[in-house]
Amino acid sequence: MSKDQAIAQLIKVFRQYGYEGTTLARLSKATGLGKASLYHYFPGGKEEMAATVLESANSWFETTVLKPLKADSEPEKRIQAMSQKINEFYCQGQETCLWSVLSVGEARNLFNSQIENILKIWIDTLTQVLIEAGVEPQEARQRSEDGIIQVQGALILVRVLNNNSPFQRVLERLPKVLLGELSHLQSS
Amino acid sequence: MSKDQAIAQLIKVFRQYGYEGTTLARLSKATGLGKASLYHYFPGGKEEMAATVLESANSWFETTVLKPLKADSEPEKRIQAMSQKINEFYCQGQETCLWSVLSVGEARNLFNSQIENILKIWIDTLTQVLIEAGVEPQEARQRSEDGIIQVQGALILVRVLNNNSPFQRVLERLPKVLLGELSHLQSS
DNA sequence: GTCTATACACCGATAGAC
DNA sequence: GTCTATCGGTGTATAGAC
């Protein structure tokens, strides 16, 4: 198993159990590697594994979700592309958000600056698209934050209710919410 | 220190660290009681402490947040009262939601049914108020879910960005969002 | 690179004195 | 009720054979 293949398995464990709930035994079982083998790939141990997994997720997010936002097509198209990729990123809402689970407890001290960075980049990128679509800058920023709020909140509801339809609903209307076609959330 | 006073301290630890990140050492430090004293109050150990804390939070939520929703005043007033109490419940957004942290990892197996119950009651109660306010039943349910989604999502954004203004904004407009005064989220 | 074996700290939990 | 002392188990991490 290559390092990249291992990372793909590790991320599932951190997502499901959070940082403190993730044990080397679970990581070992998920990858099929012994503990000592994990330390061969990640000499820094659990903390390095989490950091690597987070870096990998952020990188995937930037290239797959954010890059299409900076494309040269109409803002509407870009936002729809983003919504689709978000759906993939969270596996139709069935997967917990790595960022939200790594922002609690001790993990917060270790990783929150990385998470804060990527989230701010997301907000900024989305804001820029909305501005290009003709939305006032301040309003654009609020709507961007609101869109992300809805995605994150829906993930929690899905997890608790064991039903991913709220997530699907949020994603489907996300373009309209952002572009204001529902006259939604105008600071009014 | 009485048992109720102890519970008030325990809840802070579980909120901050989640279930697996909460250790008896931290619970002991937060309450000022030795581990053995904690076992005197909670013979079932950490699991019983978490269950008690969750039960206490749910009870507070039902009497403080949900009861006003069933009052005999206008729906608008009731919803505004709810928003105020939610603000208290989450300490102006500075406190993590106990439900969301107890719905990950192993804690999910132990507590999610309790959390699912209280969340469904919240949705149902809110839906009923909106129906009384003249909203169509299906639309009322969706808006109720959306309101809760926004509260939960805002809490995550606040935690990651170290800035509680998204939470304040969500709470301020919550009545309008629910009552549809922003023509918000009509299934259109 | 992967394994078994192991070191050492901390975990949840208990015993028993006071 | 609260404490100190301690148990068995598990946590992270390492050593060393292959």
Short mmCIF file of N, CA, C and O (backbone and C1' of nucleotides) in Angstrom, two decimals, chain D:
data_model
loop_
_atom_site.label_atom_id
_atom_site.label_comp_id
_atom_site.label_asym_id
_atom_site.label_seq_id
_atom_site.Cartn_x
_atom_site.Cartn_y
_atom_site.Cartn_z
P DG D 1 -23.81 12.43 51.36
"O5'" DG D 1 -22.52 13.21 50.95
"C5'" DG D 1 -21.48 12.59 50.19
"C4'" DG D 1 -20.24 13.35 50.59
"C3'" DG D 1 -19.31 13.51 49.42
"O3'" DG D 1 -18.59 14.70 49.61
"C1'" DG D 1 -18.31 12.11 51.05
P DT D 2 -17.90 15.40 48.38
"O5'" DT D 2 -16.36 15.08 48.53
"C5'" DT D 2 -15.63 15.60 49.64
"C4'" DT D 2 -14.38 14.78 49.86
"C3'" DT D 2 -13.54 14.54 48.61
"O3'" DT D 2 -12.47 15.47 48.55
"C1'" DT D 2 -13.59 12.65 50.09
P DC D 3 -11.37 15.33 47.38
"O5'" DC D 3 -10.29 14.33 47.98
"C5'" DC D 3 -9.57 14.69 49.16
"C4'" DC D 3 -8.88 13.47 49.74
"C3'" DC D 3 -7.87 12.80 48.83
"O3'" DC D 3 -6.59 13.40 49.00
"C1'" DC D 3 -9.27 11.17 49.93
P DT D 4 -5.46 13.12 47.93
"O5'" DT D 4 -4.88 11.70 48.35
"C5'" DT D 4 -4.41 11.47 49.69
"C4'" DT D 4 -3.89 10.06 49.82
"C3'" DT D 4 -2.82 9.66 48.79
"O3'" DT D 4 -1.85 8.81 49.43
"C1'" DT D 4 -4.71 8.26 48.53
P DA D 5 -0.56 8.32 48.60
"O5'" DA D 5 -0.94 6.83 48.19
"C5'" DA D 5 -1.58 5.98 49.15
"C4'" DA D 5 -1.96 4.66 48.48
"C3'" DA D 5 -0.98 4.20 47.39
"O3'" DA D 5 -0.64 2.83 47.60
"C1'" DA D 5 -3.19 4.28 46.52
P DT D 6 0.45 2.12 46.64
"O5'" DT D 6 -0.46 1.31 45.62
"C5'" DT D 6 -1.61 0.62 46.13
"C4'" DT D 6 -2.52 0.21 45.00
"C3'" DT D 6 -1.79 -0.32 43.76
"O3'" DT D 6 -2.10 -1.69 43.59
"C1'" DT D 6 -3.61 1.08 43.18
P DC D 7 -1.21 -2.57 42.53
"O5'" DC D 7 -2.31 -3.34 41.67
"C5'" DC D 7 -3.55 -3.74 42.28
"C4'" DC D 7 -4.66 -3.72 41.23
"C3'" DC D 7 -4.20 -4.26 39.88
"O3'" DC D 7 -4.71 -5.57 39.67
"C1'" DC D 7 -5.48 -2.22 39.67
P DG D 8 -3.89 -6.49 38.62
"O5'" DG D 8 -4.69 -6.19 37.28
"C5'" DG D 8 -6.09 -6.38 37.25
"C4'" DG D 8 -6.67 -5.78 36.00
"C3'" DG D 8 -6.02 -6.28 34.71
"O3'" DG D 8 -7.04 -6.53 33.76
"C1'" DG D 8 -5.86 -3.92 34.81
P DG D 9 -6.64 -7.07 32.31
"O5'" DG D 9 -6.78 -5.73 31.42
"C5'" DG D 9 -8.02 -5.02 31.47
"C4'" DG D 9 -7.91 -3.76 30.65
"C3'" DG D 9 -7.36 -3.98 29.24
"O3'" DG D 9 -8.26 -3.37 28.31
"C1'" DG D 9 -6.15 -2.25 30.33
P DT D 10 -8.17 -3.67 26.74
"O5'" DT D 10 -7.59 -2.28 26.21
"C5'" DT D 10 -8.23 -1.06 26.60
"C4'" DT D 10 -7.30 0.11 26.35
"C3'" DT D 10 -6.69 0.12 24.94
"O3'" DT D 10 -7.08 1.30 24.31
"C1'" DT D 10 -5.09 0.64 26.61
P DG D 11 -6.74 1.64 22.84
"O5'" DG D 11 -5.77 2.91 22.94
"C5'" DG D 11 -6.22 4.08 23.58
"C4'" DG D 11 -5.03 4.99 23.84
"C3'" DG D 11 -4.04 5.05 22.68
"O3'" DG D 11 -4.31 6.15 21.85
"C1'" DG D 11 -2.89 4.68 24.75
P DT D 12 -3.53 6.21 20.45
"O5'" DT D 12 -2.04 6.67 20.82
"C5'" DT D 12 -1.83 7.90 21.49
"C4'" DT D 12 -0.34 8.05 21.79
"C3'" DT D 12 0.56 8.14 20.56
"O3'" DT D 12 1.50 9.19 20.73
"C1'" DT D 12 1.31 6.40 21.98
P DA D 13 2.47 9.58 19.46
"O5'" DA D 13 3.73 8.66 19.71
"C5'" DA D 13 4.44 8.78 20.94
"C4'" DA D 13 5.47 7.66 21.07
"C3'" DA D 13 6.41 7.49 19.86
"O3'" DA D 13 7.73 7.84 20.25
"C1'" DA D 13 5.65 5.40 20.71
P DT D 14 8.93 7.85 19.19
"O5'" DT D 14 9.68 6.48 19.54
"C5'" DT D 14 9.70 6.04 20.89
"C4'" DT D 14 10.44 4.71 21.00
"C3'" DT D 14 11.56 4.46 19.99
"O3'" DT D 14 12.70 4.01 20.72
"C1'" DT D 14 10.07 2.63 20.03
P DA D 15 14.11 3.87 19.96
"O5'" DA D 15 14.41 2.32 20.17
"C5'" DA D 15 13.89 1.65 21.32
"C4'" DA D 15 14.28 0.16 21.28
"C3'" DA D 15 15.48 -0.16 20.39
"O3'" DA D 15 16.23 -1.21 20.98
"C1'" DA D 15 13.56 -1.25 19.55
P DG D 16 17.65 -1.63 20.35
"O5'" DG D 16 17.27 -2.92 19.48
"C5'" DG D 16 16.48 -3.94 20.07
"C4'" DG D 16 16.08 -4.95 19.01
"C3'" DG D 16 17.16 -5.23 17.96
"O3'" DG D 16 17.12 -6.59 17.61
"C1'" DG D 16 15.20 -4.58 16.90
P DA D 17 18.34 -7.25 16.74
"O5'" DA D 17 17.60 -8.50 16.06
"C5'" DA D 17 16.72 -9.30 16.85
"C4'" DA D 17 15.64 -9.91 15.94
"C3'" DA D 17 16.20 -10.62 14.70
"O3'" DA D 17 15.49 -11.83 14.47
"C1'" DA D 17 14.67 -8.90 14.05
P DC D 18 16.11 -12.88 13.38
"O5'" DC D 18 15.43 -12.48 12.01
"C5'" DC D 18 14.04 -12.76 11.78
"C4'" DC D 18 13.61 -12.12 10.49
"C3'" DC D 18 14.51 -12.43 9.29
"O3'" DC D 18 13.90 -13.43 8.48
"C1'" DC D 18 13.74 -10.15 9.32
#
